[in-house]
Amino acid sequence: MDKLFKLKKNNTTVGTEILAGVTTFFAMAYIIFVNPNYLSATGMNPAGVLFATCVAAAIGCFLTAFLANAPFAQAPGMGLNALFAFTVATGAAGYGMGYSWQQGLAIVLISGVLFLIVALTPLRGKIISSIPASLKAAIGAGIGLFIAIIGFINSGAGIIRLDSASNITALNLGSAAGGLNSAAMLTIIGVIVIAVLMAWKVKGAIFIGIIVCTLIGIPMGITQIPQDFSFSAEGLTSTVFQLDFTGLFDNIPLLLTAVITFAIVDCFDTVGTLIGTAGNAGMLDENGNYPEGDKALIADAVATCAGAVLGTSTVTTYVESSTGISEGGRTGLTSAVVGVLFLIAIVLAPFVGIIPGAATAPALIIVGVLMMRSVTRIEWDDIEIAIPAFLTIAMMPFAYSISDGIGFGFISYTIIKMSRGKFKEVPVLLYVLSALFIVMYVLKIINI
């Protein structure tokens, strides 16, 4: 294990990495059930999507583990699955782009290939190195707020609600009749438990908090023990190799809109997660870059292509990886553990479902707290830096998108520097990336 994952070099142990992997898995296991629910709106078989979700996630995790030796987990991305189900693969529903889900999978594959081409060229490293240090710090803080929002939403408490198009629709602490409901109470209890354990520097505080909340949730009626633990293989492979390229090229502008949107969102969700999470854990080098980031991008792109073939929307690197990293995960062994658990989940999905959202939500909220400390590295007295940094931080949770936060930060930073005549302070690649974001937004306005 030490030779394979360089455990001693990264000052970690097998036990720590396993604990980190289990923690990360539980924090993101909701995707096993949410993704089939979203994608079934297109007519896809939920059992097939569950199978594709777990296998694609495992492939992404194993690639990250053995190619990049990084503690980041992958799975079909939230937001990206909503984009697939409610904007792209809407069939004849009368809204969105109107592609069938089979055509949608083909579009995801094309976007994955485009991302892979970028990841295999020197451009992959230059993307990360071209981001100004202030924006890297802002990305970390923004992801902190974003992951906290995910925690509040996944708590099932109605504290923050999300509609089918990933829009935040309400802020409601408790039930419609007023007062705190049981899920909200359990979420608050979980935050307090983890906070106290961390204050006392208890190892495995986040994992312990998840287990404690799960147990407390039993008498509260939140933790549901499944009545049936039987496994059925029916429909598991119904989405495999179902891609349909027929008619895709009849409307090139529409196709480009879908492909570019998927590719850019996937790329910068991953870049943002790598920079923000690794930076918070002290894993960046002296130049503020993540040494294994190049390989992690390649792993993400390959996983997206594999996911499309299996029958799921775009695979991306999960911000929930930060929960495992907060538990000490530093190598690919963490992501390998997550990958194994995703494969096991295909058969043991009912057992995985025992952990309620209100038990994992506190972990995400606490990690959000930890990631906010990167704001101290931003030069708030310099308005040319402060405004792009603020927009980066604010847009991630408000738009429910890491890539939108990065896009707003890039565009505003570039425009402000240009208006001041400081053209040389903007890396050439940042001009290109800002232009790409603008093109993506324009295409979305024109075609959607």
Coordinates of N, CA and C in Angstrom, one line a residue, residues 35 39 44 48-61 63 74-77 81 84 101-113 116 236-244 262 266 298-316:
N35 N -29.8 10.6 -8.7 CA -29.5 10.6 -10.2 C -30.6 9.8 -10.9
L39 N -32.9 11.5 -13.9 CA -32.8 11.0 -15.2 C -34.0 10.2 -15.7
M44 N -35.6 7.3 -19.0 CA -34.6 6.2 -18.7 C -35.1 5.3 -17.6
G48 N -31.4 1.0 -14.5 CA -30.2 1.2 -15.4 C -29.4 2.4 -15.0
V49 N -30.1 3.5 -14.6 CA -29.3 4.7 -14.3 C -28.6 4.5 -13.0
L50 N -29.2 3.7 -12.0 CA -28.5 3.4 -10.8 C -27.2 2.6 -11.0
F51 N -27.3 1.6 -11.9 CA -26.2 0.8 -12.3 C -25.1 1.7 -12.9
A52 N -25.5 2.5 -13.9 CA -24.6 3.4 -14.6 C -23.9 4.4 -13.7
T53 N -24.7 4.9 -12.7 CA -24.2 5.9 -11.8 C -23.1 5.2 -10.9
C54 N -23.3 4.1 -10.4 CA -22.4 3.4 -9.5 C -21.1 3.0 -10.2
V55 N -21.3 2.4 -11.4 CA -20.1 1.9 -12.2 C -19.3 3.1 -12.7
A56 N -20.0 4.1 -13.2 CA -19.2 5.3 -13.7 C -18.5 6.0 -12.6
A57 N -19.1 6.1 -11.4 CA -18.5 6.7 -10.2 C -17.2 5.9 -9.8
A58 N -17.4 4.5 -9.8 CA -16.3 3.7 -9.5 C -15.1 3.8 -10.4
I59 N -15.4 3.9 -11.7 CA -14.4 4.1 -12.7 C -13.6 5.4 -12.5
G60 N -14.4 6.5 -12.3 CA -13.8 7.8 -12.0 C -12.9 7.7 -10.8
C61 N -13.4 7.1 -9.7 CA -12.6 7.0 -8.4 C -11.3 6.2 -8.6
L63 N -9.7 5.6 -11.4 CA -8.7 6.4 -12.3 C -8.0 7.4 -11.5
Q74 N -15.3 10.8 -7.6 CA -16.1 11.2 -8.8 C -17.4 10.5 -8.8
A75 N -18.4 11.1 -9.5 CA -19.7 10.5 -9.7 C -20.5 11.5 -10.7
P76 N -21.6 11.0 -11.2 CA -22.4 12.0 -12.0 C -22.7 13.2 -11.2
G77 N -22.5 14.4 -11.8 CA -22.6 15.6 -11.1 C -24.0 16.1 -10.9
N81 N -26.7 16.7 -14.0 CA -27.7 15.8 -14.3 C -29.1 16.5 -14.5
F84 N -28.9 17.8 -18.0 CA -29.2 16.7 -18.9 C -30.7 16.4 -19.0
W101 N -33.2 11.0 -24.7 CA -32.1 10.7 -23.8 C -30.9 9.9 -24.4
Q102 N -31.2 9.1 -25.4 CA -30.2 8.4 -26.2 C -29.2 9.4 -26.9
Q103 N -29.8 10.5 -27.5 CA -29.1 11.5 -28.1 C -28.3 12.3 -27.0
G104 N -29.0 12.5 -25.9 CA -28.3 13.2 -24.8 C -27.0 12.5 -24.3
L105 N -27.1 11.2 -24.3 CA -25.9 10.4 -23.9 C -24.8 10.6 -24.9
A106 N -25.2 10.7 -26.2 CA -24.2 10.9 -27.3 C -23.5 12.3 -27.1
I107 N -24.3 13.3 -26.7 CA -23.8 14.6 -26.5 C -22.8 14.6 -25.3
V108 N -23.2 13.9 -24.3 CA -22.3 13.8 -23.1 C -20.9 13.2 -23.5
L109 N -21.0 12.1 -24.4 CA -19.8 11.5 -24.8 C -18.9 12.4 -25.6
I110 N -19.5 13.2 -26.5 CA -18.8 14.2 -27.3 C -18.1 15.2 -26.4
S111 N -18.9 15.7 -25.4 CA -18.3 16.7 -24.5 C -17.2 16.1 -23.7
G112 N -17.3 14.8 -23.4 CA -16.2 14.1 -22.6 C -15.0 14.0 -23.4
V113 N -15.2 13.7 -24.7 CA -14.0 13.6 -25.6 C -13.3 14.9 -25.8
L116 N -11.4 15.5 -22.7 CA -10.2 14.6 -22.7 C -9.1 15.2 -23.6
L236 N -30.9 -3.5 -15.0 CA -29.6 -2.9 -14.7 C -28.8 -2.4 -15.9
T237 N -28.9 -3.2 -17.0 CA -28.1 -2.8 -18.2 C -28.9 -2.2 -19.3
S238 N -30.1 -1.7 -18.9 CA -31.0 -1.1 -19.9 C -30.5 0.2 -20.6
T239 N -29.5 0.8 -19.9 CA -29.0 2.1 -20.5 C -27.6 2.0 -21.1
V240 N -27.1 0.8 -21.0 CA -25.7 0.6 -21.6 C -25.7 0.5 -23.1
F241 N -24.7 1.3 -23.7 CA -24.6 1.3 -25.1 C -25.8 1.8 -25.9
Q242 N -26.5 2.7 -25.3 CA -27.8 3.2 -25.9 C -27.6 4.6 -26.6
L243 N -26.4 5.0 -26.8 CA -26.1 6.3 -27.4 C -26.7 6.4 -28.8
D244 N -27.2 7.5 -29.2 CA -27.8 7.7 -30.5 C -27.3 9.0 -31.1
F262 N -21.7 21.4 -21.5 CA -21.3 20.3 -20.7 C -19.8 20.3 -20.4
D266 N -18.2 20.9 -16.7 CA -17.4 19.7 -16.1 C -16.0 20.1 -15.8
I298 N -7.7 14.3 -16.4 CA -7.7 13.2 -17.4 C -8.7 12.1 -16.9
A299 N -8.6 11.8 -15.6 CA -9.4 10.8 -15.0 C -10.9 11.2 -15.1
D300 N -11.2 12.5 -14.8 CA -12.5 13.0 -14.9 C -13.1 12.9 -16.3
A301 N -12.3 13.2 -17.3 CA -12.7 13.2 -18.7 C -13.0 11.8 -19.1
V302 N -12.2 10.8 -18.8 CA -12.4 9.4 -19.2 C -13.6 8.9 -18.5
A303 N -13.8 9.3 -17.2 CA -15.0 8.8 -16.5 C -16.3 9.3 -17.1
T304 N -16.2 10.6 -17.6 CA -17.4 11.1 -18.3 C -17.7 10.3 -19.6
C305 N -16.7 10.0 -20.3 CA -16.9 9.2 -21.6 C -17.5 7.8 -21.2
A306 N -16.9 7.2 -20.2 CA -17.4 5.9 -19.7 C -18.8 6.0 -19.2
G307 N -19.1 7.0 -18.5 CA -20.5 7.2 -18.0 C -21.5 7.3 -19.1
A308 N -21.2 8.0 -20.1 CA -22.1 8.2 -21.3 C -22.4 6.9 -21.9
V309 N -21.4 6.0 -22.1 CA -21.5 4.7 -22.7 C -22.4 3.8 -21.7
L310 N -22.2 4.0 -20.4 CA -23.0 3.2 -19.5 C -24.4 3.6 -19.4
G311 N -24.6 4.9 -19.5 CA -26.0 5.5 -19.5 C -26.2 6.5 -18.4
T312 N -25.3 7.4 -18.2 CA -25.6 8.5 -17.2 C -25.0 9.8 -17.7
S313 N -25.4 10.8 -17.0 CA -25.0 12.2 -17.4 C -23.5 12.4 -16.9
T314 N -23.0 13.6 -17.2 CA -21.6 13.9 -17.0 C -21.1 13.5 -15.6
V315 N -19.9 12.9 -15.5 CA -19.2 12.5 -14.3 C -18.3 13.7 -14.0
T316 N -18.2 14.1 -12.7 CA -17.4 15.1 -12.3 C -16.8 14.9 -10.9

